Amino acid sequence: MTEPSPDPVSIDANPWSLDLVVVGFTGELRALKLQARSLRLYVSEGTFSRIIVVVNDNAYSAFRAYFETEILPEYGAHAECIELVDYRDLTGKPTAKTGWRSQQALKLLVVGAVAPQYLLLDSKNHFIRPVDQSSFIAVDGRLRTHMYRVITGFEAYFEAACSYFGVPHPEARPTIMPTATPFMMVSKHASALLELVESREATSFFTFFVESRRFTEFYFYYAYLCSVPGAFDQAYSLSNKPNVTFFASAAENHQKLVESSKVLDDPNIYLLGVHRHILEVGQPENLAAISKLWHRFELVSDDRETEYFLGFDVPAKRKKFIFF
């Protein structure tokens, strides 16, 4: 594992260079460990120039200690390109409370330290089938993305983003880029977005985004793309959705999880996500189904590992870490 370079990577560097960025906190260390294992099992060497893990947590030292001991070895050959970044290195200052909103802002702020394009994942995302760089970049050099309707209940976030960038708001619940990971980001557009916001608001992007509470990161980014003629079509190639995610809404609804699972037989699905809230609620049927899937895709090898990854404690709040 290396420390981050003090100088941002030029967006004029190798146009095929692709970084992986994950923003996590101490409550997701077990999920991050499972993700690291999935990279070792399913991601071809050379797919990512670097794997950047941004620590969205004021307990950076505790995160790093656990990461270096328990998570880093799981990456296998990918461990050589890991970089661990304290969120304060991106914001320039600490914040009293890290969480959902700071996580979103960091996914854009990391652009100053990444390749011309980067894949964003959450800790809950785990690879379940082999991938290489062609899984993320089309033959013409554009980034692969998928589209779906604005999430019910999130319409106001998209409307606010459109208004901010002066984009006409289309019909209710339009089909747009996703509001969840995996998400492919073009660095030059993310950089331009940050510059525009900071110039307009006369404050840091982090302060503006976190305090406004009116936006979500991916809708904000997509609305910006729509404000730049031709930007989306030049940067992105449409592909089928490559992932299945069990969101928090399935925590007490086993049938919803079952329905989501049905598409996992599709060989084009290469990512599985399990929201932490599902593990916290701990509905037995859900846990059994998740365990079965982890075994199916060889992410766990025995009951002890399964029990460990189904847990959700916060190592930073313990006197010592719990390892299996």
mmCIF file of C-alpha atoms in Angstrom:
data_model
loop_
_atom_site.group_PDB
_atom_site.id
_atom_site.type_symbol
_atom_site.label_atom_id
_atom_site.label_comp_id
_atom_site.label_asym_id
_atom_site.label_seq_id
_atom_site.Cartn_x
_atom_site.Cartn_y
_atom_site.Cartn_z
ATOM 1 C CA MET A 1 0.000 0.000 0.000
ATOM 2 C CA THR A 2 1.301 3.440 -0.899
ATOM 3 C CA GLU A 3 0.525 6.918 0.336
ATOM 4 C CA PRO A 4 -1.367 9.181 -2.097
ATOM 5 C CA SER A 5 0.709 11.328 -4.396
ATOM 6 C CA PRO A 6 0.815 14.990 -3.295
ATOM 7 C CA ASP A 7 0.232 16.044 -6.874
ATOM 8 C CA PRO A 8 -3.031 15.346 -8.715
ATOM 9 C CA VAL A 9 -2.863 13.067 -11.717
ATOM 10 C CA SER A 10 -3.189 15.079 -14.907
ATOM 11 C CA ILE A 11 -6.451 14.502 -16.746
ATOM 12 C CA ASP A 12 -4.355 14.579 -19.913
ATOM 13 C CA ALA A 13 -2.532 11.389 -18.874
ATOM 14 C CA ASN A 14 -3.173 7.978 -20.423
ATOM 15 C CA PRO A 15 -6.817 8.225 -21.611
ATOM 16 C CA TRP A 16 -7.348 4.507 -20.905
ATOM 17 C CA SER A 17 -6.164 4.749 -17.324
ATOM 18 C CA LEU A 18 -8.926 3.786 -14.890
ATOM 19 C CA ASP A 19 -8.938 4.071 -11.099
ATOM 20 C CA LEU A 20 -11.277 2.454 -8.610
ATOM 21 C CA VAL A 21 -12.485 4.669 -5.753
ATOM 22 C CA VAL A 22 -14.268 3.416 -2.635
ATOM 23 C CA VAL A 23 -15.448 5.737 0.140
ATOM 24 C CA GLY A 24 -15.921 3.900 3.437
ATOM 25 C CA PHE A 25 -16.029 4.236 7.220
ATOM 26 C CA THR A 26 -15.262 2.053 10.226
ATOM 27 C CA GLY A 27 -18.754 0.583 10.312
ATOM 28 C CA GLU A 28 -18.160 -0.986 6.887
ATOM 29 C CA LEU A 29 -14.783 -2.632 7.411
ATOM 30 C CA ARG A 30 -16.125 -6.165 7.149
ATOM 31 C CA ALA A 31 -17.901 -5.323 3.899
ATOM 32 C CA LEU A 32 -14.723 -3.705 2.596
ATOM 33 C CA LYS A 33 -12.795 -6.854 3.436
ATOM 34 C CA LEU A 34 -15.269 -8.943 1.461
ATOM 35 C CA GLN A 35 -14.969 -6.494 -1.424
ATOM 36 C CA ALA A 36 -11.171 -6.800 -1.349
ATOM 37 C CA ARG A 37 -11.504 -10.572 -1.535
ATOM 38 C CA SER A 38 -13.866 -10.250 -4.495
ATOM 39 C CA LEU A 39 -11.318 -8.121 -6.349
ATOM 40 C CA ARG A 40 -8.678 -10.776 -5.797
ATOM 41 C CA LEU A 41 -11.033 -13.477 -7.081
ATOM 42 C CA TYR A 42 -12.660 -11.768 -10.034
ATOM 43 C CA VAL A 43 -10.831 -8.627 -11.216
ATOM 44 C CA SER A 44 -8.036 -9.071 -13.751
ATOM 45 C CA GLU A 45 -4.685 -7.516 -12.882
ATOM 46 C CA GLY A 46 -4.188 -4.206 -14.646
ATOM 47 C CA THR A 47 -7.887 -3.373 -14.748
ATOM 48 C CA PHE A 48 -7.348 -0.470 -12.358
ATOM 49 C CA SER A 49 -4.253 1.724 -12.252
ATOM 50 C CA ARG A 50 -4.951 2.382 -8.583
ATOM 51 C CA ILE A 51 -7.513 1.442 -5.966
ATOM 52 C CA ILE A 52 -8.145 4.464 -3.769
ATOM 53 C CA VAL A 53 -9.938 3.957 -0.462
ATOM 54 C CA VAL A 54 -11.159 7.244 1.027
ATOM 55 C CA VAL A 55 -11.734 7.097 4.787
ATOM 56 C CA ASN A 56 -14.948 9.003 5.529
ATOM 57 C CA ASP A 57 -14.399 8.802 9.283
ATOM 58 C CA ASN A 58 -12.657 10.825 11.964
ATOM 59 C CA ALA A 59 -11.221 7.563 13.341
ATOM 60 C CA TYR A 60 -8.638 7.362 10.567
ATOM 61 C CA SER A 61 -5.971 5.687 12.687
ATOM 62 C CA ALA A 62 -8.334 2.893 13.779
ATOM 63 C CA PHE A 63 -9.513 2.417 10.202
ATOM 64 C CA ARG A 64 -5.956 2.222 8.916
ATOM 65 C CA ALA A 65 -4.836 -0.244 11.594
ATOM 66 C CA TYR A 66 -7.663 -2.633 10.757
ATOM 67 C CA PHE A 67 -7.251 -2.082 7.019
ATOM 68 C CA GLU A 68 -3.544 -2.871 6.974
ATOM 69 C CA THR A 69 -3.918 -5.948 9.169
ATOM 70 C CA GLU A 70 -7.121 -7.510 7.906
ATOM 71 C CA ILE A 71 -8.103 -6.037 4.546
ATOM 72 C CA LEU A 72 -4.935 -5.312 2.592
ATOM 73 C CA PRO A 73 -3.869 -8.997 2.344
ATOM 74 C CA GLU A 74 -7.250 -9.879 0.815
ATOM 75 C CA TYR A 75 -6.515 -7.818 -2.309
ATOM 76 C CA GLY A 76 -3.839 -10.268 -3.428
ATOM 77 C CA ALA A 77 -1.878 -8.862 -6.376
ATOM 78 C CA HIS A 78 -4.035 -5.716 -6.321
ATOM 79 C CA ALA A 79 -2.541 -4.723 -2.943
ATOM 80 C CA GLU A 80 0.367 -3.066 -4.746
ATOM 81 C CA CYS A 81 -1.881 -0.365 -6.166
ATOM 82 C CA ILE A 82 -3.868 0.446 -2.998
ATOM 83 C CA GLU A 83 -3.885 3.998 -1.662
ATOM 84 C CA LEU A 84 -5.585 4.930 1.600
ATOM 85 C CA VAL A 85 -6.724 8.569 1.811
ATOM 86 C CA ASP A 86 -7.918 10.494 4.866
ATOM 87 C CA TYR A 87 -10.982 12.537 3.889
ATOM 88 C CA ARG A 88 -9.369 15.602 5.479
ATOM 89 C CA ASP A 89 -6.709 15.503 2.770
ATOM 90 C CA LEU A 90 -9.502 16.147 0.253
ATOM 91 C CA THR A 91 -11.565 18.671 2.228
ATOM 92 C CA GLY A 92 -8.659 20.516 3.831
ATOM 93 C CA LYS A 93 -10.428 20.429 7.176
ATOM 94 C CA PRO A 94 -12.236 18.049 9.521
ATOM 95 C CA THR A 95 -15.973 17.958 9.941
ATOM 96 C CA ALA A 96 -17.749 17.268 13.212
ATOM 97 C CA LYS A 97 -19.958 14.642 11.626
ATOM 98 C CA THR A 98 -19.100 12.354 8.743
ATOM 99 C CA GLY A 99 -21.883 10.387 7.084
ATOM 100 C CA TRP A 100 -24.058 10.052 4.013
ATOM 101 C CA ARG A 101 -23.640 13.629 2.807
ATOM 102 C CA SER A 102 -19.908 13.856 3.355
ATOM 103 C CA GLN A 103 -19.568 10.512 1.565
ATOM 104 C CA GLN A 104 -21.319 11.951 -1.482
ATOM 105 C CA ALA A 105 -19.167 15.070 -1.578
ATOM 106 C CA LEU A 106 -15.986 13.009 -1.296
ATOM 107 C CA LYS A 107 -16.916 10.980 -4.377
ATOM 108 C CA LEU A 108 -16.527 14.176 -6.375
ATOM 109 C CA LEU A 109 -13.696 15.768 -4.414
ATOM 110 C CA VAL A 110 -11.449 12.762 -4.988
ATOM 111 C CA VAL A 111 -11.195 13.806 -8.630
ATOM 112 C CA GLY A 112 -8.082 15.827 -7.791
ATOM 113 C CA ALA A 113 -6.142 12.613 -7.161
ATOM 114 C CA VAL A 114 -7.399 10.192 -9.791
ATOM 115 C CA ALA A 115 -6.947 9.103 -13.403
ATOM 116 C CA PRO A 116 -8.918 10.517 -16.372
ATOM 117 C CA GLN A 117 -11.822 8.333 -15.326
ATOM 118 C CA TYR A 118 -12.753 6.371 -12.244
ATOM 119 C CA LEU A 119 -15.204 3.755 -11.094
ATOM 120 C CA LEU A 120 -17.000 4.517 -7.836
ATOM 121 C CA LEU A 121 -18.079 1.679 -5.569
ATOM 122 C CA ASP A 122 -19.471 1.533 -2.067
ATOM 123 C CA SER A 123 -18.031 -0.936 0.428
ATOM 124 C CA LYS A 124 -21.207 -2.992 0.057
ATOM 125 C CA ASN A 125 -20.439 -3.811 -3.611
ATOM 126 C CA HIS A 126 -18.747 -7.174 -4.246
ATOM 127 C CA PHE A 127 -17.641 -8.684 -7.543
ATOM 128 C CA ILE A 128 -19.206 -12.055 -8.317
ATOM 129 C CA ARG A 129 -17.962 -12.718 -11.882
ATOM 130 C CA PRO A 130 -14.731 -12.059 -13.798
ATOM 131 C CA VAL A 131 -14.195 -8.529 -15.114
ATOM 132 C CA ASP A 132 -11.446 -6.638 -16.872
ATOM 133 C CA GLN A 133 -11.107 -3.107 -18.188
ATOM 134 C CA SER A 134 -13.457 -3.838 -21.108
ATOM 135 C CA SER A 135 -16.229 -4.321 -18.546
ATOM 136 C CA PHE A 136 -16.036 -0.593 -17.825
ATOM 137 C CA ILE A 137 -14.672 1.018 -20.994
ATOM 138 C CA ALA A 138 -16.224 0.408 -24.417
ATOM 139 C CA VAL A 139 -14.111 -0.257 -27.518
ATOM 140 C CA ASP A 140 -14.508 3.365 -28.602
ATOM 141 C CA GLY A 141 -13.049 4.613 -25.303
ATOM 142 C CA ARG A 142 -16.309 5.789 -23.786
ATOM 143 C CA LEU A 143 -17.299 4.710 -20.297
ATOM 144 C CA ARG A 144 -20.024 2.140 -19.906
ATOM 145 C CA THR A 145 -23.091 3.221 -17.957
ATOM 146 C CA HIS A 146 -26.691 2.212 -17.593
ATOM 147 C CA MET A 147 -29.848 4.238 -17.137
ATOM 148 C CA TYR A 148 -32.987 3.913 -15.072
ATOM 149 C CA ARG A 149 -35.805 6.073 -13.844
ATOM 150 C CA VAL A 150 -35.296 8.618 -11.084
ATOM 151 C CA ILE A 151 -35.892 6.824 -7.795
ATOM 152 C CA THR A 152 -39.306 7.433 -6.284
ATOM 153 C CA GLY A 153 -38.815 9.812 -3.394
ATOM 154 C CA PHE A 154 -35.667 11.292 -4.930
ATOM 155 C CA GLU A 155 -37.421 13.450 -7.507
ATOM 156 C CA ALA A 156 -36.761 16.623 -5.520
ATOM 157 C CA TYR A 157 -33.002 15.989 -5.559
ATOM 158 C CA PHE A 158 -32.986 15.683 -9.338
ATOM 159 C CA GLU A 159 -35.200 18.736 -9.797
ATOM 160 C CA ALA A 160 -32.894 20.766 -7.553
ATOM 161 C CA ALA A 161 -29.845 19.669 -9.557
ATOM 162 C CA CYS A 162 -31.504 20.595 -12.853
ATOM 163 C CA SER A 163 -32.462 23.998 -11.479
ATOM 164 C CA TYR A 164 -28.940 24.662 -10.220
ATOM 165 C CA PHE A 165 -27.381 24.083 -13.643
ATOM 166 C CA GLY A 166 -30.206 25.652 -15.624
ATOM 167 C CA VAL A 167 -31.305 22.387 -17.217
ATOM 168 C CA PRO A 168 -34.980 22.102 -18.232
ATOM 169 C CA HIS A 169 -36.612 19.503 -16.028
ATOM 170 C CA PRO A 170 -38.205 16.749 -18.144
ATOM 171 C CA GLU A 171 -41.255 14.657 -17.382
ATOM 172 C CA ALA A 172 -41.773 13.097 -13.982
ATOM 173 C CA ARG A 173 -39.262 10.358 -13.155
ATOM 174 C CA PRO A 174 -37.177 10.558 -16.347
ATOM 175 C CA THR A 175 -34.677 7.853 -17.310
ATOM 176 C CA ILE A 176 -31.189 9.055 -16.382
ATOM 177 C CA MET A 177 -27.857 7.848 -15.009
ATOM 178 C CA PRO A 178 -28.085 5.840 -11.780
ATOM 179 C CA THR A 179 -28.095 7.305 -8.291
ATOM 180 C CA ALA A 180 -26.146 4.420 -6.791
ATOM 181 C CA THR A 181 -22.885 2.583 -7.322
ATOM 182 C CA PRO A 182 -21.374 1.301 -9.537
ATOM 183 C CA PHE A 183 -20.919 4.696 -11.158
ATOM 184 C CA MET A 184 -18.403 5.677 -13.839
ATOM 185 C CA MET A 185 -17.074 9.204 -13.482
ATOM 186 C CA VAL A 186 -15.201 11.338 -16.043
ATOM 187 C CA SER A 187 -12.553 13.322 -14.209
ATOM 188 C CA LYS A 188 -12.504 16.383 -16.445
ATOM 189 C CA HIS A 189 -16.252 16.885 -16.011
ATOM 190 C CA ALA A 190 -16.131 16.323 -12.254
ATOM 191 C CA SER A 191 -13.279 18.845 -12.016
ATOM 192 C CA ALA A 192 -15.182 21.406 -14.070
ATOM 193 C CA LEU A 193 -18.255 20.909 -11.884
ATOM 194 C CA LEU A 194 -16.235 21.608 -8.719
ATOM 195 C CA GLU A 195 -14.667 24.691 -10.247
ATOM 196 C CA LEU A 196 -18.030 26.059 -11.341
ATOM 197 C CA VAL A 197 -19.665 25.532 -7.947
ATOM 198 C CA GLU A 198 -16.801 27.013 -5.945
ATOM 199 C CA SER A 199 -16.637 30.049 -8.233
ATOM 200 C CA ARG A 200 -20.395 30.602 -8.024
ATOM 201 C CA GLU A 201 -20.743 29.979 -4.296
ATOM 202 C CA ALA A 202 -17.462 31.555 -3.131
ATOM 203 C CA THR A 203 -16.947 28.679 -0.715
ATOM 204 C CA SER A 204 -15.548 25.164 -0.811
ATOM 205 C CA PHE A 205 -17.532 22.523 -2.648
ATOM 206 C CA PHE A 206 -17.558 20.369 0.474
ATOM 207 C CA THR A 207 -19.123 23.112 2.599
ATOM 208 C CA PHE A 208 -21.655 23.997 -0.073
ATOM 209 C CA PHE A 209 -22.740 20.436 -0.808
ATOM 210 C CA VAL A 210 -22.969 19.203 2.768
ATOM 211 C CA GLU A 211 -24.739 22.279 4.102
ATOM 212 C CA SER A 212 -27.193 22.719 1.221
ATOM 213 C CA ARG A 213 -28.765 19.272 1.775
ATOM 214 C CA ARG A 214 -30.593 19.695 -1.557
ATOM 215 C CA PHE A 215 -28.570 17.400 -3.792
ATOM 216 C CA THR A 216 -27.303 13.877 -4.286
ATOM 217 C CA GLU A 217 -23.890 13.488 -5.885
ATOM 218 C CA PHE A 218 -24.813 11.468 -8.973
ATOM 219 C CA TYR A 219 -27.933 13.456 -9.906
ATOM 220 C CA PHE A 220 -25.891 16.630 -9.407
ATOM 221 C CA TYR A 221 -23.149 15.333 -11.710
ATOM 222 C CA TYR A 222 -25.624 14.145 -14.347
ATOM 223 C CA ALA A 223 -27.448 17.485 -14.358
ATOM 224 C CA TYR A 224 -24.101 19.194 -14.905
ATOM 225 C CA LEU A 225 -23.396 16.894 -17.877
ATOM 226 C CA CYS A 226 -26.772 17.840 -19.330
ATOM 227 C CA SER A 227 -25.786 21.507 -19.123
ATOM 228 C CA VAL A 228 -22.729 20.909 -21.348
ATOM 229 C CA PRO A 229 -23.771 20.266 -24.977
ATOM 230 C CA GLY A 230 -22.728 16.809 -26.134
ATOM 231 C CA ALA A 231 -20.911 15.945 -22.898
ATOM 232 C CA PHE A 232 -22.894 12.836 -22.021
ATOM 233 C CA ASP A 233 -22.904 11.278 -25.500
ATOM 234 C CA GLN A 234 -19.196 11.932 -25.977
ATOM 235 C CA ALA A 235 -18.262 10.395 -22.632
ATOM 236 C CA TYR A 236 -20.644 7.480 -22.135
ATOM 237 C CA SER A 237 -21.774 4.341 -23.935
ATOM 238 C CA LEU A 238 -25.031 2.737 -22.824
ATOM 239 C CA SER A 239 -24.842 -0.847 -21.560
ATOM 240 C CA ASN A 240 -27.043 -3.184 -19.575
ATOM 241 C CA LYS A 241 -27.190 -2.819 -15.811
ATOM 242 C CA PRO A 242 -24.262 -4.889 -14.408
ATOM 243 C CA ASN A 243 -25.295 -5.173 -10.775
ATOM 244 C CA VAL A 244 -27.882 -6.270 -8.251
ATOM 245 C CA THR A 245 -28.125 -4.416 -4.946
ATOM 246 C CA PHE A 246 -30.197 -5.359 -1.926
ATOM 247 C CA PHE A 247 -31.099 -1.931 -0.593
ATOM 248 C CA ALA A 248 -32.241 -1.068 2.922
ATOM 249 C CA SER A 249 -35.877 -1.334 1.836
ATOM 250 C CA ALA A 250 -35.430 -5.122 1.658
ATOM 251 C CA ALA A 251 -34.378 -5.382 5.311
ATOM 252 C CA GLU A 252 -37.842 -6.438 6.446
ATOM 253 C CA ASN A 253 -39.159 -7.608 3.096
ATOM 254 C CA HIS A 254 -37.726 -10.998 2.192
ATOM 255 C CA GLN A 255 -39.799 -11.264 -0.967
ATOM 256 C CA LYS A 256 -38.234 -8.062 -2.277
ATOM 257 C CA LEU A 257 -34.791 -9.578 -1.786
ATOM 258 C CA VAL A 258 -35.906 -12.771 -3.527
ATOM 259 C CA GLU A 259 -37.209 -10.822 -6.506
ATOM 260 C CA SER A 260 -33.960 -8.870 -6.782
ATOM 261 C CA SER A 261 -31.966 -12.110 -6.659
ATOM 262 C CA LYS A 262 -33.633 -13.645 -9.691
ATOM 263 C CA VAL A 263 -31.460 -11.802 -12.212
ATOM 264 C CA LEU A 264 -28.219 -13.070 -10.668
ATOM 265 C CA ASP A 265 -28.261 -15.987 -13.104
ATOM 266 C CA ASP A 266 -27.563 -13.475 -15.884
ATOM 267 C CA PRO A 267 -23.845 -13.914 -16.742
ATOM 268 C CA ASN A 268 -23.591 -10.179 -17.446
ATOM 269 C CA ILE A 269 -24.240 -9.324 -13.791
ATOM 270 C CA TYR A 270 -20.854 -8.964 -12.115
ATOM 271 C CA LEU A 271 -21.597 -7.005 -8.924
ATOM 272 C CA LEU A 272 -23.699 -7.832 -5.866
ATOM 273 C CA GLY A 273 -24.441 -5.277 -3.147
ATOM 274 C CA VAL A 274 -25.807 -5.803 0.355
ATOM 275 C CA HIS A 275 -26.857 -2.722 2.326
ATOM 276 C CA ARG A 276 -25.624 -2.649 5.908
ATOM 277 C CA HIS A 277 -29.158 -2.079 7.253
ATOM 278 C CA ILE A 278 -30.194 -5.546 6.054
ATOM 279 C CA LEU A 279 -27.521 -7.060 8.277
ATOM 280 C CA GLU A 280 -28.498 -4.821 11.187
ATOM 281 C CA VAL A 281 -32.145 -5.890 11.010
ATOM 282 C CA GLY A 282 -31.007 -9.483 10.657
ATOM 283 C CA GLN A 283 -34.175 -11.091 9.292
ATOM 284 C CA PRO A 284 -33.231 -14.811 9.318
ATOM 285 C CA GLU A 285 -34.586 -15.517 5.827
ATOM 286 C CA ASN A 286 -32.590 -12.629 4.392
ATOM 287 C CA LEU A 287 -29.389 -13.642 6.131
ATOM 288 C CA ALA A 288 -29.788 -17.227 4.929
ATOM 289 C CA ALA A 289 -30.326 -16.054 1.341
ATOM 290 C CA ILE A 290 -27.297 -13.754 1.435
ATOM 291 C CA SER A 291 -25.164 -16.525 2.929
ATOM 292 C CA LYS A 292 -26.219 -18.865 0.158
ATOM 293 C CA LEU A 293 -25.257 -16.335 -2.501
ATOM 294 C CA TRP A 294 -21.866 -15.668 -0.931
ATOM 295 C CA HIS A 295 -21.179 -19.396 -0.954
ATOM 296 C CA ARG A 296 -22.412 -19.709 -4.521
ATOM 297 C CA PHE A 297 -19.956 -17.098 -5.722
ATOM 298 C CA GLU A 298 -17.166 -18.451 -3.502
ATOM 299 C CA LEU A 299 -16.798 -15.283 -1.452
ATOM 300 C CA VAL A 300 -16.879 -17.312 1.767
ATOM 301 C CA SER A 301 -15.578 -20.808 2.453
ATOM 302 C CA ASP A 302 -17.184 -21.846 5.749
ATOM 303 C CA ASP A 303 -19.772 -20.949 8.364
ATOM 304 C CA ARG A 304 -17.264 -19.050 10.473
ATOM 305 C CA GLU A 305 -16.461 -16.659 7.643
ATOM 306 C CA THR A 306 -20.134 -16.302 6.791
ATOM 307 C CA GLU A 307 -21.018 -15.365 10.367
ATOM 308 C CA TYR A 308 -18.172 -12.870 10.445
ATOM 309 C CA PHE A 309 -19.238 -11.048 7.283
ATOM 310 C CA LEU A 310 -22.872 -11.016 8.361
ATOM 311 C CA GLY A 311 -21.767 -9.010 11.408
ATOM 312 C CA PHE A 312 -21.751 -5.231 11.508
ATOM 313 C CA ASP A 313 -19.841 -4.027 14.581
ATOM 314 C CA VAL A 314 -17.749 -0.859 14.494
ATOM 315 C CA PRO A 315 -14.111 -1.759 15.253
ATOM 316 C CA ALA A 316 -13.176 1.838 16.066
ATOM 317 C CA LYS A 317 -15.461 1.754 19.107
ATOM 318 C CA ARG A 318 -13.981 -1.420 20.544
ATOM 319 C CA LYS A 319 -10.942 -1.775 22.751
ATOM 320 C CA LYS A 320 -9.584 -4.317 20.321
ATOM 321 C CA PHE A 321 -10.585 -5.536 16.900
ATOM 322 C CA ILE A 322 -12.556 -8.729 16.367
ATOM 323 C CA PHE A 323 -10.856 -10.868 13.722
ATOM 324 C CA PHE A 324 -11.912 -14.271 12.493
#
